[in-house]
Amino acid sequence: MIKNPRANPDEPSIQKLKFKFKRPILSKPQQISILHLLIFTLLQSSPSLASLHPKPPPLPILPIPSAQQLSWQLTEMALFLHFGTNTFTGSEWGTGHVDPSVFNPTKLDATQWVKVAKDFGFSKVILTAKHHDGFCLWPSEYTDYSVKSSPWKNGSGDVVGELAEAARIAGVKLGLYLSPWDRHESCYGKTLDYNEYYMGQMTELLTRYGVVEEVWLDGAKGEGEKDMEYFFEDWFSLIHQLQPRAVIFSDAGPDTRWVGDEGGYAGNTCWSLFNCSAAKIGDTDPKYSQEGDPFGCDWVPAECDVSIRPGWFWHASEVPKSARTLLDLYYKSVGRNCLLLLNVPPNSSGLISDEDIQVLREFNELRSSIFSNNLAEGGLLSASSVRGGLAGTRFGPQNILEKGILSYWAPDKQQANWVIYLDFQEHVTFNVLEIQEPIHMGQRIIEFHLDILNEKGQWQTVIDGTTVGYRRLLQFSIVESYHLRLVIDKSRGDPLVAYVGIYLDSFSIVGYAAHKRSNSFFNKALKPFSKLKLSSF
């Protein structure tokens, strides 16, 4: 690990996070950043000064994501659809002995579910094909406890099939949840028989409905239930064999992991690095799941599941969370290097309720209002160094304003400082910072901070952060400045930055006290890293 000391450690601590001032006289740090920019521009316009051969990319730092994991991460948000007999009985965990006749949605429209997802920014839907009660939303050949025994469509319906077709037409990804715990099936508790039964049903789901992008498993089981050994490794091999594009979610991976709670948020520090051998499905350490492992040898990013309502299934007496609450969850899930899996349960008529749709619409509008205007695009960019020298435009700081993670800024090797400068002709007002790493090159950044130049011409820290990963969003009290710098303090090897955004969020309230709490957590979280070396990783 390389440590990057701050440029001016003796500068006074920030007293107020909001500055209003006239444009200051050029300070030495500002002059240096502008000089970097002028040299960089000169070299771009002078091919004779540049090397004839471009500098190759740096080596990735292992572990790195698979193609399936990259696709999963780019999804950012998915809708979870809890639907079944519980929708009609008011239960959360069904007994497994409810008469199938209760399942009779009179207006079921999977196209509506998919449209809601697509219209409001969710590019994947995951359905509870079978929940803990064992009732199957497809006509399984291995049990009569399914839609074929219900009055819905006279027993000829197939919820999984209708959703799969609607998703395919709309270009929305499909995921399926097949609960390992089954309170109806008589062979549950007989290890060999039930594992064969489960794999038979899994084969049905993964061979009848086209491409399945995610298979969702968990270790939920009530106290006092039958002991049951699950052959997870056999299940995982079967899933990857039948659906090579699918990622498998569980408490412990192998492809994506549970974040350790059902609140919808990750740890303030959140590594995609993980050790699957250190976690057990149904018995994971929540703190380890929330934060990941900087020494992990596996790439297993976290997924944050939470319901828009108090329960997972629709209940008439419950109301959805507010759009601002969902926005806060977005900052703490997607904004902490995770995927947000938001449960929006269809009601007993088979539709997503109007009040839930309204909240999702407002949530979408909030995100669009905040993140559609990256104020950084109006700034002049420079950097402390560029891989291949200042003529190495392939890895120049201009890449941080290009959407996506395939292009990025890379510093020259063996540098003491890793800094990106943003200089503006007029002051900018903002309270949100976004950073992305090119995660296909490994997750690298351990510690960073953002500074602004104050009215005295001194750099003042606005916010500190730990891990970045695919996407990091940090909120703070409103600040104003002409000049900013993003400083990477610690990294697993040379840091790489794919995207930087600064935004004004006028909907969330983040006070100075929250900032202080964040810094306190930050200092404690990074204490173990203070004496580590690069070779440790």
Coordinates of C-alpha atoms in Angstrom, one line a residue:
M1 CA 0.0 0.0 0.0
I2 CA 1.3 3.5 -0.9
K3 CA 0.5 6.4 1.4
N4 CA 0.0 9.8 -0.2
P5 CA 0.6 12.6 2.4
R6 CA -1.6 15.7 2.2
A7 CA 0.0 18.6 0.5
N8 CA -0.3 21.0 3.5
P9 CA -0.8 18.9 6.8
D10 CA -0.4 22.0 8.9
E11 CA -3.2 24.0 7.4
P12 CA -6.0 24.9 9.9
S13 CA -9.0 22.6 10.1
I14 CA -12.2 23.7 8.5
Q15 CA -14.4 25.8 10.7
K16 CA -17.4 26.2 8.4
L17 CA -18.3 24.1 5.4
K18 CA -20.0 26.9 3.5
F19 CA -17.9 29.6 1.9
K20 CA -19.0 32.7 0.0
F21 CA -16.2 34.9 -1.3
K22 CA -14.9 36.8 -4.1
R23 CA -12.5 35.1 -6.5
P24 CA -9.0 35.1 -4.7
I25 CA -5.7 36.1 -6.1
L26 CA -4.0 33.1 -7.7
S27 CA -2.3 31.0 -5.0
K28 CA 0.7 28.8 -5.5
P29 CA -1.3 25.5 -5.6
Q30 CA -3.7 27.1 -8.2
Q31 CA -0.8 28.3 -10.3
I32 CA 0.7 24.8 -10.3
S33 CA -2.6 23.2 -11.4
I34 CA -3.1 25.7 -14.2
L35 CA 0.6 25.2 -15.3
H36 CA -0.1 21.4 -15.4
L37 CA -3.1 22.1 -17.7
L38 CA -1.1 24.4 -20.0
I39 CA 1.7 21.9 -20.4
F40 CA -0.8 19.1 -21.0
T41 CA -2.6 21.1 -23.7
L42 CA 0.7 22.1 -25.3
L43 CA 1.8 18.5 -25.5
Q44 CA -1.5 17.4 -27.0
S45 CA -1.1 20.0 -29.8
S46 CA 2.6 19.0 -30.4
P47 CA 2.8 15.4 -31.7
S48 CA 6.6 15.7 -32.1
L49 CA 6.9 15.9 -28.3
A50 CA 4.8 12.8 -27.7
S51 CA 6.1 9.2 -27.7
L52 CA 5.4 7.3 -31.0
H53 CA 4.2 4.3 -28.9
P54 CA 1.4 4.7 -26.4
K55 CA 1.9 3.6 -22.8
P56 CA 0.0 0.3 -22.2
P57 CA -2.6 0.2 -19.3
P58 CA -1.4 -0.7 -15.9
L59 CA -1.7 -4.3 -14.7
P60 CA -5.0 -5.1 -12.9
I61 CA -4.8 -5.7 -9.2
L62 CA -6.5 -9.0 -8.3
P63 CA -9.2 -10.0 -7.7
I64 CA -11.2 -8.6 -10.6
P65 CA -14.9 -9.1 -11.6
S66 CA -16.1 -11.6 -14.2
A67 CA -18.0 -10.4 -17.2
Q68 CA -21.2 -11.5 -15.5
Q69 CA -20.3 -9.6 -12.3
L70 CA -19.5 -6.5 -14.4
S71 CA -22.9 -6.7 -16.1
W72 CA -24.6 -7.1 -12.7
Q73 CA -22.8 -4.0 -11.3
L74 CA -23.8 -1.9 -14.2
T75 CA -27.4 -2.7 -13.5
E76 CA -27.2 -0.5 -10.3
M77 CA -30.9 -1.1 -9.4
A78 CA -33.4 -4.0 -9.6
L79 CA -37.0 -4.5 -8.6
F80 CA -37.8 -7.4 -6.3
L81 CA -41.3 -8.8 -6.8
H82 CA -42.6 -10.8 -3.8
F83 CA -45.8 -12.4 -4.9
G84 CA -47.7 -15.6 -4.0
T85 CA -50.3 -17.0 -1.6
N86 CA -49.0 -14.7 1.1
T87 CA -50.3 -11.8 -1.0
F88 CA -53.8 -13.0 -0.4
T89 CA -53.5 -14.2 3.2
G90 CA -51.7 -11.3 4.8
S91 CA -48.7 -13.4 5.7
E92 CA -45.0 -12.9 5.4
W93 CA -43.9 -16.5 5.9
G94 CA -46.7 -18.9 4.8
T95 CA -47.3 -22.2 6.5
G96 CA -47.1 -24.2 3.3
H97 CA -50.6 -25.6 3.9
V98 CA -52.8 -22.7 2.5
D99 CA -55.3 -23.9 -0.1
P100 CA -54.0 -23.0 -3.6
S101 CA -57.5 -21.6 -4.3
V102 CA -56.6 -18.4 -2.5
F103 CA -54.3 -17.5 -5.4
N104 CA -56.6 -15.7 -7.9
P105 CA -55.3 -12.4 -9.1
T106 CA -58.0 -11.0 -11.3
K107 CA -55.9 -8.4 -13.2
L108 CA -52.4 -9.8 -13.2
D109 CA -50.3 -7.9 -15.7
A110 CA -46.6 -8.8 -15.8
T111 CA -46.2 -6.2 -18.6
Q112 CA -47.2 -3.5 -16.1
W113 CA -44.6 -4.7 -13.6
V114 CA -41.8 -4.6 -16.2
K115 CA -43.0 -1.2 -17.5
V116 CA -42.8 0.3 -14.0
A117 CA -39.3 -1.1 -13.6
K118 CA -38.1 0.3 -16.9
D119 CA -39.8 3.7 -16.7
F120 CA -38.2 4.4 -13.3
G121 CA -34.7 3.3 -13.8
F122 CA -34.7 -0.4 -12.8
S123 CA -33.1 -2.6 -15.5
K124 CA -33.8 -5.9 -13.8
V125 CA -36.8 -7.7 -12.2
I126 CA -36.4 -10.6 -9.8
L127 CA -39.5 -12.7 -9.0
T128 CA -40.1 -15.0 -6.0
A129 CA -40.8 -18.1 -8.2
K130 CA -41.2 -20.1 -5.0
H131 CA -41.1 -18.6 -1.5
H132 CA -40.8 -20.5 1.8
D133 CA -44.3 -21.8 1.7
G134 CA -43.4 -23.9 -1.3
F135 CA -46.1 -22.5 -3.6
C136 CA -44.8 -22.4 -7.2
L137 CA -45.7 -19.5 -9.6
W138 CA -45.0 -21.8 -12.5
P139 CA -46.6 -25.2 -13.3
S140 CA -43.9 -27.4 -11.9
E141 CA -43.9 -31.1 -12.8
Y142 CA -42.6 -32.0 -9.3
T143 CA -45.5 -30.8 -7.2
D144 CA -49.2 -29.9 -7.5
Y145 CA -48.7 -27.0 -5.0
S146 CA -48.6 -24.4 -7.7
V147 CA -50.6 -22.2 -10.0
K148 CA -51.9 -25.2 -11.9
S149 CA -54.0 -26.0 -8.7
S150 CA -55.4 -22.5 -8.4
P151 CA -58.5 -20.9 -10.1
W152 CA -56.3 -18.3 -11.8
K153 CA -56.7 -18.8 -15.5
N154 CA -58.4 -22.1 -14.6
G155 CA -55.1 -23.6 -13.6
S156 CA -53.4 -22.9 -17.0
G157 CA -51.5 -19.8 -15.9
D158 CA -47.7 -19.3 -15.5
V159 CA -46.6 -16.2 -13.7
V160 CA -42.9 -16.9 -14.4
G161 CA -43.6 -17.4 -18.1
E162 CA -45.6 -14.2 -18.4
L163 CA -42.9 -12.1 -16.6
A164 CA -40.1 -13.7 -18.7
E165 CA -41.9 -12.8 -21.9
A166 CA -42.7 -9.3 -20.8
A167 CA -39.1 -8.7 -19.7
R168 CA -37.7 -10.1 -23.0
I169 CA -39.9 -7.8 -25.1
A170 CA -39.0 -4.7 -23.0
G171 CA -35.3 -5.5 -22.8
V172 CA -35.3 -5.8 -19.0
K173 CA -33.2 -8.5 -17.3
L174 CA -34.8 -11.4 -15.5
G175 CA -33.9 -12.9 -12.2
L176 CA -35.6 -15.7 -10.2
Y177 CA -35.7 -16.6 -6.5
L178 CA -36.2 -20.2 -5.6
S179 CA -36.3 -20.6 -1.8
P180 CA -34.3 -23.4 -0.4
W181 CA -36.6 -23.6 2.6
D182 CA -39.9 -25.3 1.6
R183 CA -42.6 -25.7 4.3
H184 CA -44.9 -27.7 2.0
E185 CA -42.8 -30.4 0.3
S186 CA -42.9 -33.6 2.3
C187 CA -39.4 -34.7 1.4
Y188 CA -37.9 -31.5 3.0
G189 CA -35.6 -32.7 5.7
K190 CA -34.5 -35.8 3.7
T191 CA -31.2 -34.6 2.4
L192 CA -30.8 -36.6 -0.8
D193 CA -34.4 -36.5 -1.8
Y194 CA -34.9 -32.8 -1.3
N195 CA -31.7 -31.8 -3.0
E196 CA -32.8 -33.8 -6.0
Y197 CA -36.2 -32.2 -5.8
Y198 CA -34.7 -28.7 -5.6
M199 CA -32.4 -29.2 -8.5
G200 CA -35.2 -30.6 -10.6
Q201 CA -37.2 -27.4 -10.0
M202 CA -34.2 -25.3 -10.6
T203 CA -33.7 -27.0 -13.9
E204 CA -37.3 -26.3 -14.9
L205 CA -36.8 -22.6 -14.2
L206 CA -33.5 -22.3 -16.0
T207 CA -34.4 -24.2 -19.1
R208 CA -38.0 -23.0 -19.9
Y209 CA -37.8 -19.2 -19.8
G210 CA -34.9 -18.0 -21.8
V211 CA -32.0 -16.0 -20.4
V212 CA -31.9 -15.7 -16.6
E213 CA -29.4 -13.1 -15.4
E214 CA -29.6 -13.7 -11.6
V215 CA -30.5 -16.6 -9.4
W216 CA -31.4 -15.5 -5.9
L217 CA -30.9 -17.8 -2.9
D218 CA -30.9 -17.2 0.9
G219 CA -30.5 -19.1 4.1
A220 CA -33.8 -18.1 5.7
K221 CA -35.4 -20.8 7.9
G222 CA -37.5 -20.5 11.0
E223 CA -36.4 -21.7 14.4
G224 CA -37.3 -25.3 15.2
E225 CA -37.7 -26.3 11.6
K226 CA -36.4 -29.5 10.1
D227 CA -32.6 -29.8 9.8
M228 CA -31.7 -29.8 6.2
E229 CA -28.3 -30.0 4.4
Y230 CA -28.2 -28.1 1.1
F231 CA -25.8 -29.2 -1.6
F232 CA -24.9 -25.6 -2.5
E233 CA -21.9 -26.4 -4.6
D234 CA -24.0 -28.8 -6.8
W235 CA -26.7 -26.1 -7.1
F236 CA -24.1 -23.5 -8.1
S237 CA -22.5 -25.7 -10.7
L238 CA -25.9 -26.5 -12.2
I239 CA -26.9 -22.9 -12.4
H240 CA -23.7 -21.8 -14.1
Q241 CA -24.0 -24.7 -16.5
L242 CA -27.6 -24.0 -17.5
Q243 CA -27.4 -20.2 -17.4
P244 CA -23.8 -19.1 -18.1
R245 CA -24.7 -15.4 -18.0
A246 CA -26.4 -15.6 -14.5
V247 CA -24.9 -14.4 -11.3
I248 CA -25.7 -16.3 -8.1
F249 CA -26.7 -14.3 -5.0
S250 CA -26.5 -15.7 -1.5
D251 CA -25.3 -14.8 1.9
A252 CA -21.8 -15.8 0.8
G253 CA -21.7 -15.5 -3.0
P254 CA -20.3 -17.0 -5.1
D255 CA -21.0 -14.1 -7.4
T256 CA -22.8 -11.5 -5.3
R257 CA -23.3 -11.3 -1.6
W258 CA -26.0 -10.2 0.8
V259 CA -25.1 -7.0 2.5
G260 CA -25.9 -8.4 5.9
D261 CA -29.2 -6.6 6.7
E262 CA -32.6 -5.9 5.1
G263 CA -32.4 -2.1 5.6
G264 CA -31.0 -1.4 2.1
Y265 CA -27.7 0.1 3.0
A266 CA -24.0 -0.9 3.0
G267 CA -21.1 -0.1 5.2
N268 CA -19.5 3.3 4.9
T269 CA -16.5 1.3 3.8
C270 CA -17.5 -1.3 1.3
W271 CA -15.1 -3.6 -0.5
S272 CA -16.1 -5.9 -3.4
L273 CA -13.3 -8.0 -2.1
F274 CA -14.4 -10.9 0.0
N275 CA -13.4 -14.3 1.2
C276 CA -16.2 -16.8 0.5
S277 CA -14.5 -19.3 2.8
A278 CA -15.0 -16.8 5.7
A279 CA -18.8 -16.7 5.2
K280 CA -21.5 -19.3 5.5
I281 CA -25.0 -19.2 3.9
G282 CA -27.5 -18.6 6.7
D283 CA -24.8 -17.7 9.2
T284 CA -22.8 -14.7 8.1
D285 CA -21.2 -11.9 10.2
P286 CA -23.2 -8.8 9.3
K287 CA -20.3 -6.5 9.7
Y288 CA -18.1 -8.6 7.4
S289 CA -20.9 -8.7 4.8
Q290 CA -21.5 -4.9 5.0
E291 CA -17.8 -3.9 4.7
G292 CA -16.2 -6.7 2.7
D293 CA -12.5 -7.5 3.1
P294 CA -9.5 -5.5 1.8
F295 CA -7.5 -8.7 1.9
G296 CA -10.2 -10.8 0.2
C297 CA -9.1 -13.2 -2.5
D298 CA -12.6 -13.3 -4.1
W299 CA -14.6 -10.7 -6.0
V300 CA -18.1 -10.8 -4.5
P301 CA -19.8 -7.4 -4.5
A302 CA -22.7 -6.7 -2.2
E303 CA -26.4 -6.4 -3.0
C304 CA -28.7 -4.3 -0.7
D305 CA -32.3 -5.7 -0.4
V306 CA -35.0 -3.6 1.1
S307 CA -38.8 -3.3 0.7
I308 CA -40.7 -0.2 -0.3
R309 CA -43.3 -1.2 2.3
P310 CA -42.8 -2.5 5.9
G311 CA -43.4 -6.1 4.7
W312 CA -42.1 -8.0 1.7
F313 CA -45.5 -9.1 0.5
W314 CA -48.3 -6.6 -0.3
H315 CA -50.7 -5.9 2.6
A316 CA -53.6 -3.5 2.3
S317 CA -52.8 -1.8 5.6
E318 CA -49.3 -0.8 4.8
V319 CA -48.0 2.3 2.9
P320 CA -44.8 2.8 0.9
K321 CA -41.7 4.7 2.0
S322 CA -41.3 8.2 0.7
A323 CA -39.3 9.1 -2.3
R324 CA -36.8 11.0 -0.1
T325 CA -36.3 7.9 2.0
L326 CA -35.6 5.9 -1.2
L327 CA -33.1 8.6 -2.2
D328 CA -31.3 8.2 1.1
L329 CA -31.2 4.5 0.5
Y330 CA -29.8 5.1 -3.0
Y331 CA -26.9 7.1 -1.5
K332 CA -26.2 4.3 1.0
S333 CA -26.4 1.4 -1.5
V334 CA -25.6 2.3 -5.1
G335 CA -23.5 5.2 -3.7
R336 CA -21.5 2.7 -1.6
N337 CA -20.5 0.3 -4.4
C338 CA -23.6 -1.9 -4.2
L339 CA -26.7 -2.8 -6.2
L340 CA -30.0 -1.6 -4.7
L341 CA -32.6 -4.4 -4.9
L342 CA -35.9 -2.7 -4.0
N343 CA -38.9 -4.9 -3.3
V344 CA -42.1 -3.5 -4.9
P345 CA -44.7 -6.3 -4.3
P346 CA -47.7 -6.6 -6.6
N347 CA -51.1 -6.4 -4.9
S348 CA -53.9 -9.0 -4.7
S349 CA -55.3 -7.9 -8.1
G350 CA -51.9 -8.7 -9.7
L351 CA -50.8 -5.1 -10.2
I352 CA -48.2 -2.8 -8.7
S353 CA -50.3 -0.4 -6.6
D354 CA -50.8 3.3 -7.7
E355 CA -49.3 4.6 -4.5
D356 CA -46.1 2.6 -5.0
I357 CA -45.9 3.8 -8.6
Q358 CA -46.2 7.4 -7.5
V359 CA -43.3 7.0 -5.0
L360 CA -41.1 5.4 -7.7
R361 CA -41.9 8.2 -10.1
E362 CA -40.9 10.8 -7.5
F363 CA -37.8 8.9 -6.7
N364 CA -36.8 8.8 -10.4
E365 CA -37.4 12.5 -10.7
L366 CA -35.2 13.3 -7.7
R367 CA -32.3 11.2 -9.1
S368 CA -32.7 12.8 -12.5
S369 CA -32.8 16.3 -11.0
I370 CA -29.6 15.8 -9.0
F371 CA -27.4 13.7 -11.2
S372 CA -28.3 15.1 -14.7
N373 CA -26.1 18.1 -14.2
N374 CA -22.5 17.3 -13.5
L375 CA -21.0 20.7 -12.5
A376 CA -17.5 19.3 -13.0
E377 CA -18.0 19.5 -16.8
G378 CA -17.6 23.3 -16.6
G379 CA -14.1 23.1 -15.0
L380 CA -10.6 23.0 -16.4
L381 CA -8.9 19.7 -15.6
S382 CA -5.3 19.0 -14.6
A383 CA -3.5 16.3 -12.6
S384 CA -0.4 15.9 -10.5
S385 CA 0.9 13.4 -13.1
V386 CA -0.3 11.3 -16.0
R387 CA 0.7 7.7 -16.9
G388 CA 3.3 7.9 -19.7
G389 CA 4.1 11.5 -18.9
L390 CA 2.0 14.6 -19.6
A391 CA 1.9 13.5 -23.3
G392 CA 0.0 10.3 -22.3
T393 CA -3.4 11.6 -23.3
R394 CA -4.8 8.1 -23.2
F395 CA -4.8 8.2 -19.4
G396 CA -5.2 12.0 -19.0
P397 CA -7.6 13.7 -16.5
Q398 CA -10.1 14.5 -19.2
N399 CA -11.2 10.9 -19.0
I400 CA -12.9 11.5 -15.6
L401 CA -15.7 13.4 -17.4
E402 CA -16.6 10.6 -19.8
K403 CA -19.5 8.4 -18.6
G404 CA -18.6 4.8 -18.0
I405 CA -15.6 3.0 -16.5
L406 CA -13.6 1.9 -19.6
S407 CA -11.6 5.2 -19.8
Y408 CA -9.8 6.6 -16.8
W409 CA -7.2 8.8 -15.4
A410 CA -4.0 7.0 -14.3
P411 CA -1.1 8.7 -12.6
D412 CA 2.5 8.1 -13.6
K413 CA 4.2 5.3 -11.7
Q414 CA 5.9 5.8 -8.3
Q415 CA 4.6 9.3 -7.6
A416 CA 4.3 10.8 -4.2
N417 CA 1.1 12.7 -4.9
W418 CA -2.1 11.6 -6.6
V419 CA -4.2 14.7 -7.3
I420 CA -6.8 15.8 -9.8
Y421 CA -7.5 19.6 -10.0
L422 CA -10.7 21.3 -11.2
D423 CA -10.6 25.0 -11.8
F424 CA -13.6 27.1 -12.7
Q425 CA -14.1 30.6 -14.2
E426 CA -17.0 31.2 -11.7
H427 CA -17.7 29.7 -8.4
V428 CA -19.6 26.4 -8.2
T429 CA -22.0 25.5 -5.4
F430 CA -22.4 21.8 -4.6
N431 CA -22.9 19.3 -1.8
V432 CA -22.5 15.9 -3.5
L433 CA -19.3 14.2 -4.8
E434 CA -19.3 11.2 -7.1
I435 CA -16.3 9.0 -7.9
Q436 CA -16.0 5.8 -9.9
E437 CA -13.1 3.4 -10.3
P438 CA -12.6 1.2 -13.4
I439 CA -13.4 -1.9 -11.4
H440 CA -12.3 -4.2 -14.2
M441 CA -8.8 -3.1 -13.1
G442 CA -9.5 -4.0 -9.5
Q443 CA -10.7 -2.0 -6.6
R444 CA -7.8 0.1 -5.4
I445 CA -8.7 3.3 -3.5
I446 CA -8.5 3.0 0.3
E447 CA -8.7 6.7 1.3
F448 CA -9.3 10.0 -0.4
H449 CA -10.5 13.5 0.4
L450 CA -11.9 16.5 -1.5
D451 CA -10.5 20.0 -0.9
I452 CA -11.7 23.5 -2.0
L453 CA -9.6 26.6 -2.1
N454 CA -11.0 29.1 0.4
E455 CA -11.0 32.9 0.4
K456 CA -7.5 33.0 2.0
G457 CA -6.0 30.9 -0.9
Q458 CA -5.7 27.9 1.4
W459 CA -6.9 24.3 0.7
Q460 CA -9.7 23.2 3.0
T461 CA -11.0 19.7 3.3
V462 CA -14.7 19.3 2.6
I463 CA -15.1 15.5 3.0
D464 CA -13.1 12.4 3.5
G465 CA -13.9 9.0 2.1
T466 CA -12.8 5.4 2.2
T467 CA -13.5 2.9 -0.5
V468 CA -14.8 3.8 -4.0
G469 CA -15.4 0.8 -6.2
Y470 CA -18.0 1.0 -9.0
R471 CA -19.6 4.1 -7.6
R472 CA -19.2 6.3 -4.5
L473 CA -21.5 9.1 -3.6
L474 CA -20.7 11.4 -0.6
Q475 CA -23.0 14.1 0.8
F476 CA -21.9 17.1 2.8
S477 CA -23.1 20.6 3.6
I478 CA -23.2 23.1 0.7
V479 CA -19.8 24.6 -0.3
E480 CA -18.8 27.2 -2.9
S481 CA -15.4 27.6 -4.6
Y482 CA -13.6 28.3 -7.9
H483 CA -11.0 25.6 -7.3
L484 CA -11.2 22.0 -6.2
R485 CA -8.8 19.1 -5.8
L486 CA -9.5 15.4 -5.4
V487 CA -6.6 13.8 -3.4
I488 CA -6.1 10.1 -3.2
D489 CA -4.4 9.4 0.1
K490 CA -4.0 5.6 0.1
S491 CA -4.4 3.0 -2.5
R492 CA -3.7 -0.6 -3.4
G493 CA -1.1 0.3 -6.0
D494 CA -1.5 3.3 -8.3
P495 CA -5.1 4.6 -8.1
L496 CA -7.3 4.8 -11.2
V497 CA -10.3 7.2 -11.5
A498 CA -12.9 6.6 -14.2
Y499 CA -15.4 9.4 -13.3
V500 CA -15.8 12.4 -11.1
G501 CA -19.0 14.3 -10.6
I502 CA -20.1 17.2 -8.4
Y503 CA -23.8 18.0 -7.9
L504 CA -26.2 20.1 -6.0
D505 CA -28.8 18.1 -4.1
S506 CA -31.4 20.5 -2.8
F507 CA -33.7 17.7 -1.5
S508 CA -31.5 16.0 1.1
I509 CA -30.5 17.7 4.3
V510 CA -27.0 16.8 5.5
G511 CA -25.7 18.8 8.5
Y512 CA -22.3 19.5 9.8
A513 CA -22.9 17.0 12.6
A514 CA -23.4 14.2 10.1
H515 CA -20.1 15.2 8.5
K516 CA -18.3 15.0 11.8
R517 CA -19.8 11.5 12.5
S518 CA -18.7 10.4 9.1
N519 CA -15.2 11.5 9.8
S520 CA -15.1 9.8 13.2
F521 CA -16.2 6.5 11.6
F522 CA -13.7 7.1 8.8
N523 CA -10.7 7.5 11.2
K524 CA -11.6 4.3 13.1
A525 CA -12.2 2.3 9.9
L526 CA -8.8 3.2 8.4
K527 CA -6.7 2.8 11.6
P528 CA -5.7 -0.9 10.7
F529 CA -4.3 0.3 7.4
S530 CA -1.9 2.9 8.8
K531 CA 1.1 0.6 8.8
L532 CA 0.3 -1.7 5.9
K533 CA 2.6 -1.9 2.8
L534 CA 1.6 -2.5 -0.8
S535 CA 3.0 -6.0 -0.7
S536 CA 0.4 -6.8 2.0
F537 CA -2.3 -6.8 -0.6

